[in-house]
Amino acid sequence: MDIYEELAMKDENLVDAFGTWEALSQTPETRFAYEIRLKVIINDKARLSDAIDKGEERGTGKRNSKSST
């Protein structure tokens, strides 16, 4: 075990995270469910960011060349 692993094992949050990761990677089903949840979170963040950008464009009077919805 290298120095970083030793330090990580002393941090309770990291130990919990490693435990969760280990549990999730035990079966293909749990791994698949985790990946799906992660994709949903990433997509939600992208949609929110896009909505904010469109709102800022509308607020400043700028229009995207793709569409003006």
PDB file of N, CA, C and O in Angstrom:
ATOM      1  N   MET A   1       0.858  -1.174   0.000  1.00  0.00           N
ATOM      2  CA  MET A   1       0.000   0.000   0.000  1.00  0.00           C
ATOM      3  C   MET A   1       0.902   1.234   0.000  1.00  0.00           C
ATOM      4  O   MET A   1       1.806   1.356   0.799  1.00  0.00           O
ATOM      5  N   ASP A   2       0.630   2.166  -0.935  1.00  0.00           N
ATOM      6  CA  ASP A   2       1.476   3.351  -0.978  1.00  0.00           C
ATOM      7  C   ASP A   2       0.982   4.405   0.013  1.00  0.00           C
ATOM      8  O   ASP A   2      -0.034   4.240   0.677  1.00  0.00           O
ATOM      9  N   ILE A   3       1.710   5.487   0.109  1.00  0.00           N
ATOM     10  CA  ILE A   3       1.424   6.522   1.098  1.00  0.00           C
ATOM     11  C   ILE A   3       0.045   7.127   0.900  1.00  0.00           C
ATOM     12  O   ILE A   3      -0.661   7.428   1.866  1.00  0.00           O
ATOM     13  N   TYR A   4      -0.389   7.291  -0.359  1.00  0.00           N
ATOM     14  CA  TYR A   4      -1.701   7.888  -0.631  1.00  0.00           C
ATOM     15  C   TYR A   4      -2.834   6.965  -0.183  1.00  0.00           C
ATOM     16  O   TYR A   4      -3.838   7.412   0.350  1.00  0.00           O
ATOM     17  N   GLU A   5      -2.646   5.676  -0.397  1.00  0.00           N
ATOM     18  CA  GLU A   5      -3.657   4.721   0.055  1.00  0.00           C
ATOM     19  C   GLU A   5      -3.741   4.708   1.579  1.00  0.00           C
ATOM     20  O   GLU A   5      -4.828   4.640   2.149  1.00  0.00           O
ATOM     21  N   GLU A   6      -2.600   4.790   2.234  1.00  0.00           N
ATOM     22  CA  GLU A   6      -2.584   4.818   3.695  1.00  0.00           C
ATOM     23  C   GLU A   6      -3.303   6.055   4.229  1.00  0.00           C
ATOM     24  O   GLU A   6      -4.095   5.967   5.170  1.00  0.00           O
ATOM     25  N   LEU A   7      -3.039   7.198   3.606  1.00  0.00           N
ATOM     26  CA  LEU A   7      -3.698   8.433   4.029  1.00  0.00           C
ATOM     27  C   LEU A   7      -5.201   8.370   3.758  1.00  0.00           C
ATOM     28  O   LEU A   7      -6.005   8.797   4.585  1.00  0.00           O
ATOM     29  N   ALA A   8      -5.578   7.820   2.619  1.00  0.00           N
ATOM     30  CA  ALA A   8      -6.994   7.719   2.263  1.00  0.00           C
ATOM     31  C   ALA A   8      -7.742   6.846   3.253  1.00  0.00           C
ATOM     32  O   ALA A   8      -8.889   7.133   3.602  1.00  0.00           O
ATOM     33  N   MET A   9      -7.112   5.782   3.711  1.00  0.00           N
ATOM     34  CA  MET A   9      -7.777   4.872   4.635  1.00  0.00           C
ATOM     35  C   MET A   9      -7.964   5.479   6.026  1.00  0.00           C
ATOM     36  O   MET A   9      -8.733   4.977   6.826  1.00  0.00           O
ATOM     37  N   LYS A  10      -7.289   6.594   6.282  1.00  0.00           N
ATOM     38  CA  LYS A  10      -7.457   7.280   7.561  1.00  0.00           C
ATOM     39  C   LYS A  10      -8.608   8.288   7.497  1.00  0.00           C
ATOM     40  O   LYS A  10      -9.070   8.751   8.528  1.00  0.00           O
ATOM     41  N   ASP A  11      -9.059   8.623   6.307  1.00  0.00           N
ATOM     42  CA  ASP A  11     -10.171   9.571   6.126  1.00  0.00           C
ATOM     43  C   ASP A  11     -11.471   8.781   6.081  1.00  0.00           C
ATOM     44  O   ASP A  11     -11.707   7.982   5.187  1.00  0.00           O
ATOM     45  N   GLU A  12     -12.333   9.014   7.061  1.00  0.00           N
ATOM     46  CA  GLU A  12     -13.579   8.244   7.188  1.00  0.00           C
ATOM     47  C   GLU A  12     -14.480   8.400   5.958  1.00  0.00           C
ATOM     48  O   GLU A  12     -15.106   7.435   5.516  1.00  0.00           O
ATOM     49  N   ASN A  13     -14.535   9.599   5.381  1.00  0.00           N
ATOM     50  CA  ASN A  13     -15.356   9.810   4.183  1.00  0.00           C
ATOM     51  C   ASN A  13     -14.854   8.978   3.009  1.00  0.00           C
ATOM     52  O   ASN A  13     -15.647   8.409   2.256  1.00  0.00           O
ATOM     53  N   LEU A  14     -13.549   8.926   2.848  1.00  0.00           N
ATOM     54  CA  LEU A  14     -12.988   8.137   1.757  1.00  0.00           C
ATOM     55  C   LEU A  14     -13.205   6.646   1.986  1.00  0.00           C
ATOM     56  O   LEU A  14     -13.495   5.905   1.047  1.00  0.00           O
ATOM     57  N   VAL A  15     -13.087   6.216   3.223  1.00  0.00           N
ATOM     58  CA  VAL A  15     -13.319   4.805   3.538  1.00  0.00           C
ATOM     59  C   VAL A  15     -14.763   4.440   3.181  1.00  0.00           C
ATOM     60  O   VAL A  15     -15.026   3.404   2.574  1.00  0.00           O
ATOM     61  N   ASP A  16     -15.713   5.324   3.544  1.00  0.00           N
ATOM     62  CA  ASP A  16     -17.116   5.093   3.193  1.00  0.00           C
ATOM     63  C   ASP A  16     -17.311   5.057   1.685  1.00  0.00           C
ATOM     64  O   ASP A  16     -18.035   4.211   1.159  1.00  0.00           O
ATOM     65  N   ALA A  17     -16.671   5.986   0.985  1.00  0.00           N
ATOM     66  CA  ALA A  17     -16.801   6.037  -0.478  1.00  0.00           C
ATOM     67  C   ALA A  17     -16.234   4.763  -1.115  1.00  0.00           C
ATOM     68  O   ALA A  17     -16.834   4.201  -2.036  1.00  0.00           O
ATOM     69  N   PHE A  18     -15.090   4.316  -0.633  1.00  0.00           N
ATOM     70  CA  PHE A  18     -14.505   3.084  -1.168  1.00  0.00           C
ATOM     71  C   PHE A  18     -15.410   1.886  -0.888  1.00  0.00           C
ATOM     72  O   PHE A  18     -15.561   1.005  -1.730  1.00  0.00           O
ATOM     73  N   GLY A  19     -16.015   1.872   0.287  1.00  0.00           N
ATOM     74  CA  GLY A  19     -16.930   0.788   0.621  1.00  0.00           C
ATOM     75  C   GLY A  19     -18.133   0.766  -0.304  1.00  0.00           C
ATOM     76  O   GLY A  19     -18.554  -0.291  -0.785  1.00  0.00           O
ATOM     77  N   THR A  20     -18.685   1.941  -0.574  1.00  0.00           N
ATOM     78  CA  THR A  20     -19.817   2.045  -1.487  1.00  0.00           C
ATOM     79  C   THR A  20     -19.421   1.605  -2.887  1.00  0.00           C
ATOM     80  O   THR A  20     -20.126   0.839  -3.544  1.00  0.00           O
ATOM     81  N   TRP A  21     -18.271   2.069  -3.338  1.00  0.00           N
ATOM     82  CA  TRP A  21     -17.792   1.705  -4.674  1.00  0.00           C
ATOM     83  C   TRP A  21     -17.591   0.194  -4.776  1.00  0.00           C
ATOM     84  O   TRP A  21     -17.974  -0.425  -5.764  1.00  0.00           O
ATOM     85  N   GLU A  22     -17.022  -0.377  -3.752  1.00  0.00           N
ATOM     86  CA  GLU A  22     -16.795  -1.815  -3.749  1.00  0.00           C
ATOM     87  C   GLU A  22     -18.123  -2.580  -3.810  1.00  0.00           C
ATOM     88  O   GLU A  22     -18.269  -3.548  -4.548  1.00  0.00           O
ATOM     89  N   ALA A  23     -19.105  -2.121  -3.044  1.00  0.00           N
ATOM     90  CA  ALA A  23     -20.410  -2.779  -3.040  1.00  0.00           C
ATOM     91  C   ALA A  23     -21.088  -2.656  -4.400  1.00  0.00           C
ATOM     92  O   ALA A  23     -21.699  -3.607  -4.887  1.00  0.00           O
ATOM     93  N   LEU A  24     -20.984  -1.488  -5.002  1.00  0.00           N
ATOM     94  CA  LEU A  24     -21.625  -1.274  -6.305  1.00  0.00           C
ATOM     95  C   LEU A  24     -20.996  -2.124  -7.395  1.00  0.00           C
ATOM     96  O   LEU A  24     -21.666  -2.528  -8.336  1.00  0.00           O
ATOM     97  N   SER A  25     -19.731  -2.372  -7.282  1.00  0.00           N
ATOM     98  CA  SER A  25     -19.053  -3.102  -8.353  1.00  0.00           C
ATOM     99  C   SER A  25     -19.107  -4.618  -8.156  1.00  0.00           C
ATOM    100  O   SER A  25     -18.478  -5.356  -8.899  1.00  0.00           O
ATOM    101  N   GLN A  26     -19.878  -5.073  -7.192  1.00  0.00           N
ATOM    102  CA  GLN A  26     -19.963  -6.509  -6.932  1.00  0.00           C
ATOM    103  C   GLN A  26     -20.725  -7.262  -8.013  1.00  0.00           C
ATOM    104  O   GLN A  26     -20.355  -8.352  -8.381  1.00  0.00           O
ATOM    105  N   THR A  27     -21.818  -6.688  -8.507  1.00  0.00           N
ATOM    106  CA  THR A  27     -22.620  -7.389  -9.506  1.00  0.00           C
ATOM    107  C   THR A  27     -22.834  -6.490 -10.718  1.00  0.00           C
ATOM    108  O   THR A  27     -22.854  -5.264 -10.600  1.00  0.00           O
ATOM    109  N   PRO A  28     -23.015  -7.083 -11.872  1.00  0.00           N
ATOM    110  CA  PRO A  28     -23.283  -6.279 -13.071  1.00  0.00           C
ATOM    111  C   PRO A  28     -24.558  -5.443 -12.928  1.00  0.00           C
ATOM    112  O   PRO A  28     -24.619  -4.321 -13.431  1.00  0.00           O
ATOM    113  N   GLU A  29     -25.547  -5.957 -12.218  1.00  0.00           N
ATOM    114  CA  GLU A  29     -26.802  -5.229 -12.052  1.00  0.00           C
ATOM    115  C   GLU A  29     -26.612  -3.948 -11.249  1.00  0.00           C
ATOM    116  O   GLU A  29     -27.148  -2.897 -11.604  1.00  0.00           O
ATOM    117  N   THR A  30     -25.864  -4.021 -10.150  1.00  0.00           N
ATOM    118  CA  THR A  30     -25.656  -2.830  -9.336  1.00  0.00           C
ATOM    119  C   THR A  30     -24.793  -1.818 -10.086  1.00  0.00           C
ATOM    120  O   THR A  30     -25.024  -0.618  -9.999  1.00  0.00           O
ATOM    121  N   ARG A  31     -23.823  -2.305 -10.826  1.00  0.00           N
ATOM    122  CA  ARG A  31     -22.971  -1.410 -11.620  1.00  0.00           C
ATOM    123  C   ARG A  31     -23.804  -0.712 -12.694  1.00  0.00           C
ATOM    124  O   ARG A  31     -23.687   0.496 -12.908  1.00  0.00           O
ATOM    125  N   PHE A  32     -24.666  -1.454 -13.361  1.00  0.00           N
ATOM    126  CA  PHE A  32     -25.531  -0.901 -14.395  1.00  0.00           C
ATOM    127  C   PHE A  32     -26.463   0.165 -13.799  1.00  0.00           C
ATOM    128  O   PHE A  32     -26.614   1.248 -14.366  1.00  0.00           O
ATOM    129  N   ALA A  33     -27.065  -0.130 -12.658  1.00  0.00           N
ATOM    130  CA  ALA A  33     -27.968   0.823 -12.011  1.00  0.00           C
ATOM    131  C   ALA A  33     -27.214   2.103 -11.642  1.00  0.00           C
ATOM    132  O   ALA A  33     -27.727   3.214 -11.831  1.00  0.00           O
ATOM    133  N   TYR A  34     -26.000   1.975 -11.143  1.00  0.00           N
ATOM    134  CA  TYR A  34     -25.186   3.135 -10.793  1.00  0.00           C
ATOM    135  C   TYR A  34     -24.893   3.971 -12.033  1.00  0.00           C
ATOM    136  O   TYR A  34     -25.019   5.192 -12.016  1.00  0.00           O
ATOM    137  N   GLU A  35     -24.502   3.319 -13.115  1.00  0.00           N
ATOM    138  CA  GLU A  35     -24.178   4.035 -14.343  1.00  0.00           C
ATOM    139  C   GLU A  35     -25.396   4.771 -14.900  1.00  0.00           C
ATOM    140  O   GLU A  35     -25.274   5.903 -15.375  1.00  0.00           O
ATOM    141  N   ILE A  36     -26.557   4.156 -14.831  1.00  0.00           N
ATOM    142  CA  ILE A  36     -27.778   4.802 -15.305  1.00  0.00           C
ATOM    143  C   ILE A  36     -28.081   6.048 -14.462  1.00  0.00           C
ATOM    144  O   ILE A  36     -28.386   7.116 -14.996  1.00  0.00           O
ATOM    145  N   ARG A  37     -27.985   5.922 -13.138  1.00  0.00           N
ATOM    146  CA  ARG A  37     -28.228   7.080 -12.261  1.00  0.00           C
ATOM    147  C   ARG A  37     -27.235   8.199 -12.558  1.00  0.00           C
ATOM    148  O   ARG A  37     -27.601   9.375 -12.604  1.00  0.00           O
ATOM    149  N   LEU A  38     -25.982   7.849 -12.766  1.00  0.00           N
ATOM    150  CA  LEU A  38     -24.958   8.836 -13.060  1.00  0.00           C
ATOM    151  C   LEU A  38     -25.260   9.549 -14.379  1.00  0.00           C
ATOM    152  O   LEU A  38     -25.133  10.773 -14.480  1.00  0.00           O
ATOM    153  N   LYS A  39     -25.676   8.804 -15.396  1.00  0.00           N
ATOM    154  CA  LYS A  39     -26.025   9.414 -16.683  1.00  0.00           C
ATOM    155  C   LYS A  39     -27.200  10.368 -16.542  1.00  0.00           C
ATOM    156  O   LYS A  39     -27.215  11.442 -17.146  1.00  0.00           O
ATOM    157  N   VAL A  40     -28.192  10.010 -15.738  1.00  0.00           N
ATOM    158  CA  VAL A  40     -29.345  10.886 -15.508  1.00  0.00           C
ATOM    159  C   VAL A  40     -28.881  12.188 -14.859  1.00  0.00           C
ATOM    160  O   VAL A  40     -29.302  13.286 -15.258  1.00  0.00           O
ATOM    161  N   ILE A  41     -28.016  12.091 -13.868  1.00  0.00           N
ATOM    162  CA  ILE A  41     -27.507  13.287 -13.191  1.00  0.00           C
ATOM    163  C   ILE A  41     -26.739  14.170 -14.171  1.00  0.00           C
ATOM    164  O   ILE A  41     -26.940  15.391 -14.206  1.00  0.00           O
ATOM    165  N   ILE A  42     -25.881  13.574 -14.975  1.00  0.00           N
ATOM    166  CA  ILE A  42     -25.098  14.335 -15.951  1.00  0.00           C
ATOM    167  C   ILE A  42     -26.017  15.008 -16.969  1.00  0.00           C
ATOM    168  O   ILE A  42     -25.837  16.183 -17.297  1.00  0.00           O
ATOM    169  N   ASN A  43     -27.027  14.283 -17.452  1.00  0.00           N
ATOM    170  CA  ASN A  43     -27.965  14.846 -18.425  1.00  0.00           C
ATOM    171  C   ASN A  43     -28.770  15.992 -17.804  1.00  0.00           C
ATOM    172  O   ASN A  43     -29.007  17.007 -18.460  1.00  0.00           O
ATOM    173  N   ASP A  44     -29.194  15.825 -16.562  1.00  0.00           N
ATOM    174  CA  ASP A  44     -29.935  16.894 -15.885  1.00  0.00           C
ATOM    175  C   ASP A  44     -29.091  18.155 -15.755  1.00  0.00           C
ATOM    176  O   ASP A  44     -29.573  19.268 -15.965  1.00  0.00           O
ATOM    177  N   LYS A  45     -27.832  17.989 -15.401  1.00  0.00           N
ATOM    178  CA  LYS A  45     -26.942  19.145 -15.281  1.00  0.00           C
ATOM    179  C   LYS A  45     -26.756  19.829 -16.631  1.00  0.00           C
ATOM    180  O   LYS A  45     -26.739  21.059 -16.712  1.00  0.00           O
ATOM    181  N   ALA A  46     -26.631  19.041 -17.705  1.00  0.00           N
ATOM    182  CA  ALA A  46     -26.467  19.607 -19.044  1.00  0.00           C
ATOM    183  C   ALA A  46     -27.724  20.372 -19.465  1.00  0.00           C
ATOM    184  O   ALA A  46     -27.631  21.469 -20.031  1.00  0.00           O
ATOM    185  N   ARG A  47     -28.904  19.804 -19.178  1.00  0.00           N
ATOM    186  CA  ARG A  47     -30.160  20.488 -19.524  1.00  0.00           C
ATOM    187  C   ARG A  47     -30.292  21.799 -18.748  1.00  0.00           C
ATOM    188  O   ARG A  47     -30.706  22.821 -19.303  1.00  0.00           O
ATOM    189  N   LEU A  48     -29.936  21.788 -17.486  1.00  0.00           N
ATOM    190  CA  LEU A  48     -30.005  22.996 -16.672  1.00  0.00           C
ATOM    191  C   LEU A  48     -29.048  24.055 -17.211  1.00  0.00           C
ATOM    192  O   LEU A  48     -29.418  25.221 -17.353  1.00  0.00           O
ATOM    193  N   SER A  49     -27.842  23.652 -17.535  1.00  0.00           N
ATOM    194  CA  SER A  49     -26.861  24.578 -18.077  1.00  0.00           C
ATOM    195  C   SER A  49     -27.348  25.178 -19.390  1.00  0.00           C
ATOM    196  O   SER A  49     -27.225  26.390 -19.627  1.00  0.00           O
ATOM    197  N   ASP A  50     -27.927  24.342 -20.246  1.00  0.00           N
ATOM    198  CA  ASP A  50     -28.458  24.809 -21.527  1.00  0.00           C
ATOM    199  C   ASP A  50     -29.603  25.795 -21.308  1.00  0.00           C
ATOM    200  O   ASP A  50     -29.688  26.827 -21.976  1.00  0.00           O
ATOM    201  N   ALA A  51     -30.478  25.493 -20.361  1.00  0.00           N
ATOM    202  CA  ALA A  51     -31.603  26.390 -20.067  1.00  0.00           C
ATOM    203  C   ALA A  51     -31.104  27.739 -19.556  1.00  0.00           C
ATOM    204  O   ALA A  51     -31.636  28.789 -19.928  1.00  0.00           O
ATOM    205  N   ILE A  52     -30.086  27.709 -18.721  1.00  0.00           N
ATOM    206  CA  ILE A  52     -29.506  28.959 -18.208  1.00  0.00           C
ATOM    207  C   ILE A  52     -28.913  29.754 -19.351  1.00  0.00           C
ATOM    208  O   ILE A  52     -29.135  30.974 -19.462  1.00  0.00           O
ATOM    209  N   ASP A  53     -28.164  29.089 -20.233  1.00  0.00           N
ATOM    210  CA  ASP A  53     -27.568  29.774 -21.389  1.00  0.00           C
ATOM    211  C   ASP A  53     -28.642  30.403 -22.270  1.00  0.00           C
ATOM    212  O   ASP A  53     -28.517  31.549 -22.702  1.00  0.00           O
ATOM    213  N   LYS A  54     -29.718  29.658 -22.543  1.00  0.00           N
ATOM    214  CA  LYS A  54     -30.794  30.187 -23.384  1.00  0.00           C
ATOM    215  C   LYS A  54     -31.476  31.361 -22.703  1.00  0.00           C
ATOM    216  O   LYS A  54     -31.834  32.342 -23.357  1.00  0.00           O
ATOM    217  N   GLY A  55     -31.651  31.282 -21.403  1.00  0.00           N
ATOM    218  CA  GLY A  55     -32.255  32.390 -20.671  1.00  0.00           C
ATOM    219  C   GLY A  55     -31.387  33.632 -20.727  1.00  0.00           C
ATOM    220  O   GLY A  55     -31.885  34.753 -20.892  1.00  0.00           O
ATOM    221  N   GLU A  56     -30.081  33.456 -20.616  1.00  0.00           N
ATOM    222  CA  GLU A  56     -29.163  34.589 -20.693  1.00  0.00           C
ATOM    223  C   GLU A  56     -29.190  35.194 -22.086  1.00  0.00           C
ATOM    224  O   GLU A  56     -29.150  36.413 -22.252  1.00  0.00           O
ATOM    225  N   GLU A  57     -29.264  34.325 -23.114  1.00  0.00           N
ATOM    226  CA  GLU A  57     -29.329  34.818 -24.490  1.00  0.00           C
ATOM    227  C   GLU A  57     -30.591  35.645 -24.701  1.00  0.00           C
ATOM    228  O   GLU A  57     -30.555  36.712 -25.308  1.00  0.00           O
ATOM    229  N   ARG A  58     -31.698  35.158 -24.207  1.00  0.00           N
ATOM    230  CA  ARG A  58     -32.962  35.885 -24.342  1.00  0.00           C
ATOM    231  C   ARG A  58     -32.907  37.200 -23.578  1.00  0.00           C
ATOM    232  O   ARG A  58     -33.408  38.222 -24.037  1.00  0.00           O
ATOM    233  N   GLY A  59     -32.291  37.159 -22.424  1.00  0.00           N
ATOM    234  CA  GLY A  59     -32.204  38.363 -21.598  1.00  0.00           C
ATOM    235  C   GLY A  59     -31.343  39.442 -22.210  1.00  0.00           C
ATOM    236  O   GLY A  59     -31.574  40.631 -22.006  1.00  0.00           O
ATOM    237  N   THR A  60     -30.348  39.052 -22.989  1.00  0.00           N
ATOM    238  CA  THR A  60     -29.465  40.037 -23.612  1.00  0.00           C
ATOM    239  C   THR A  60     -29.875  40.331 -25.046  1.00  0.00           C
ATOM    240  O   THR A  60     -29.240  41.130 -25.720  1.00  0.00           O
ATOM    241  N   GLY A  61     -30.907  39.637 -25.533  1.00  0.00           N
ATOM    242  CA  GLY A  61     -31.395  39.881 -26.887  1.00  0.00           C
ATOM    243  C   GLY A  61     -30.630  39.139 -27.957  1.00  0.00           C
ATOM    244  O   GLY A  61     -30.856  39.318 -29.145  1.00  0.00           O
ATOM    245  N   LYS A  62     -29.709  38.276 -27.573  1.00  0.00           N
ATOM    246  CA  LYS A  62     -28.947  37.483 -28.539  1.00  0.00           C
ATOM    247  C   LYS A  62     -29.765  36.275 -28.937  1.00  0.00           C
ATOM    248  O   LYS A  62     -30.497  35.718 -28.159  1.00  0.00           O
ATOM    249  N   ARG A  63     -29.598  35.828 -30.163  1.00  0.00           N
ATOM    250  CA  ARG A  63     -30.284  34.623 -30.646  1.00  0.00           C
ATOM    251  C   ARG A  63     -29.254  33.652 -31.181  1.00  0.00           C
ATOM    252  O   ARG A  63     -28.290  34.024 -31.841  1.00  0.00           O
ATOM    253  N   ASN A  64     -29.483  32.381 -30.873  1.00  0.00           N
ATOM    254  CA  ASN A  64     -28.653  31.315 -31.387  1.00  0.00           C
ATOM    255  C   ASN A  64     -29.022  31.073 -32.838  1.00  0.00           C
ATOM    256  O   ASN A  64     -30.183  31.093 -33.197  1.00  0.00           O
ATOM    257  N   SER A  65     -28.046  30.828 -33.697  1.00  0.00           N
ATOM    258  CA  SER A  65     -28.330  30.615 -35.112  1.00  0.00           C
ATOM    259  C   SER A  65     -29.048  29.305 -35.383  1.00  0.00           C
ATOM    260  O   SER A  65     -29.636  29.132 -36.438  1.00  0.00           O
ATOM    261  N   LYS A  66     -29.034  28.349 -34.430  1.00  0.00           N
ATOM    262  CA  LYS A  66     -29.713  27.072 -34.615  1.00  0.00           C
ATOM    263  C   LYS A  66     -31.228  27.245 -34.653  1.00  0.00           C
ATOM    264  O   LYS A  66     -31.892  26.747 -35.505  1.00  0.00           O
ATOM    265  N   SER A  67     -31.769  27.941 -33.658  1.00  0.00           N
ATOM    266  CA  SER A  67     -33.203  28.169 -33.592  1.00  0.00           C
ATOM    267  C   SER A  67     -33.465  29.360 -32.698  1.00  0.00           C
ATOM    268  O   SER A  67     -32.635  29.765 -31.911  1.00  0.00           O
ATOM    269  N   SER A  68     -34.647  29.889 -32.803  1.00  0.00           N
ATOM    270  CA  SER A  68     -35.001  31.040 -31.961  1.00  0.00           C
ATOM    271  C   SER A  68     -36.213  30.696 -31.115  1.00  0.00           C
ATOM    272  O   SER A  68     -37.176  31.420 -31.058  1.00  0.00           O
ATOM    273  N   THR A  69     -36.158  29.542 -30.421  1.00  0.00           N
ATOM    274  CA  THR A  69     -37.255  29.105 -29.557  1.00  0.00           C
ATOM    275  C   THR A  69     -37.111  29.663 -28.184  1.00  0.00           C
ATOM    276  O   THR A  69     -36.107  30.024 -27.727  1.00  0.00           O
TER     277      THR A  69
END
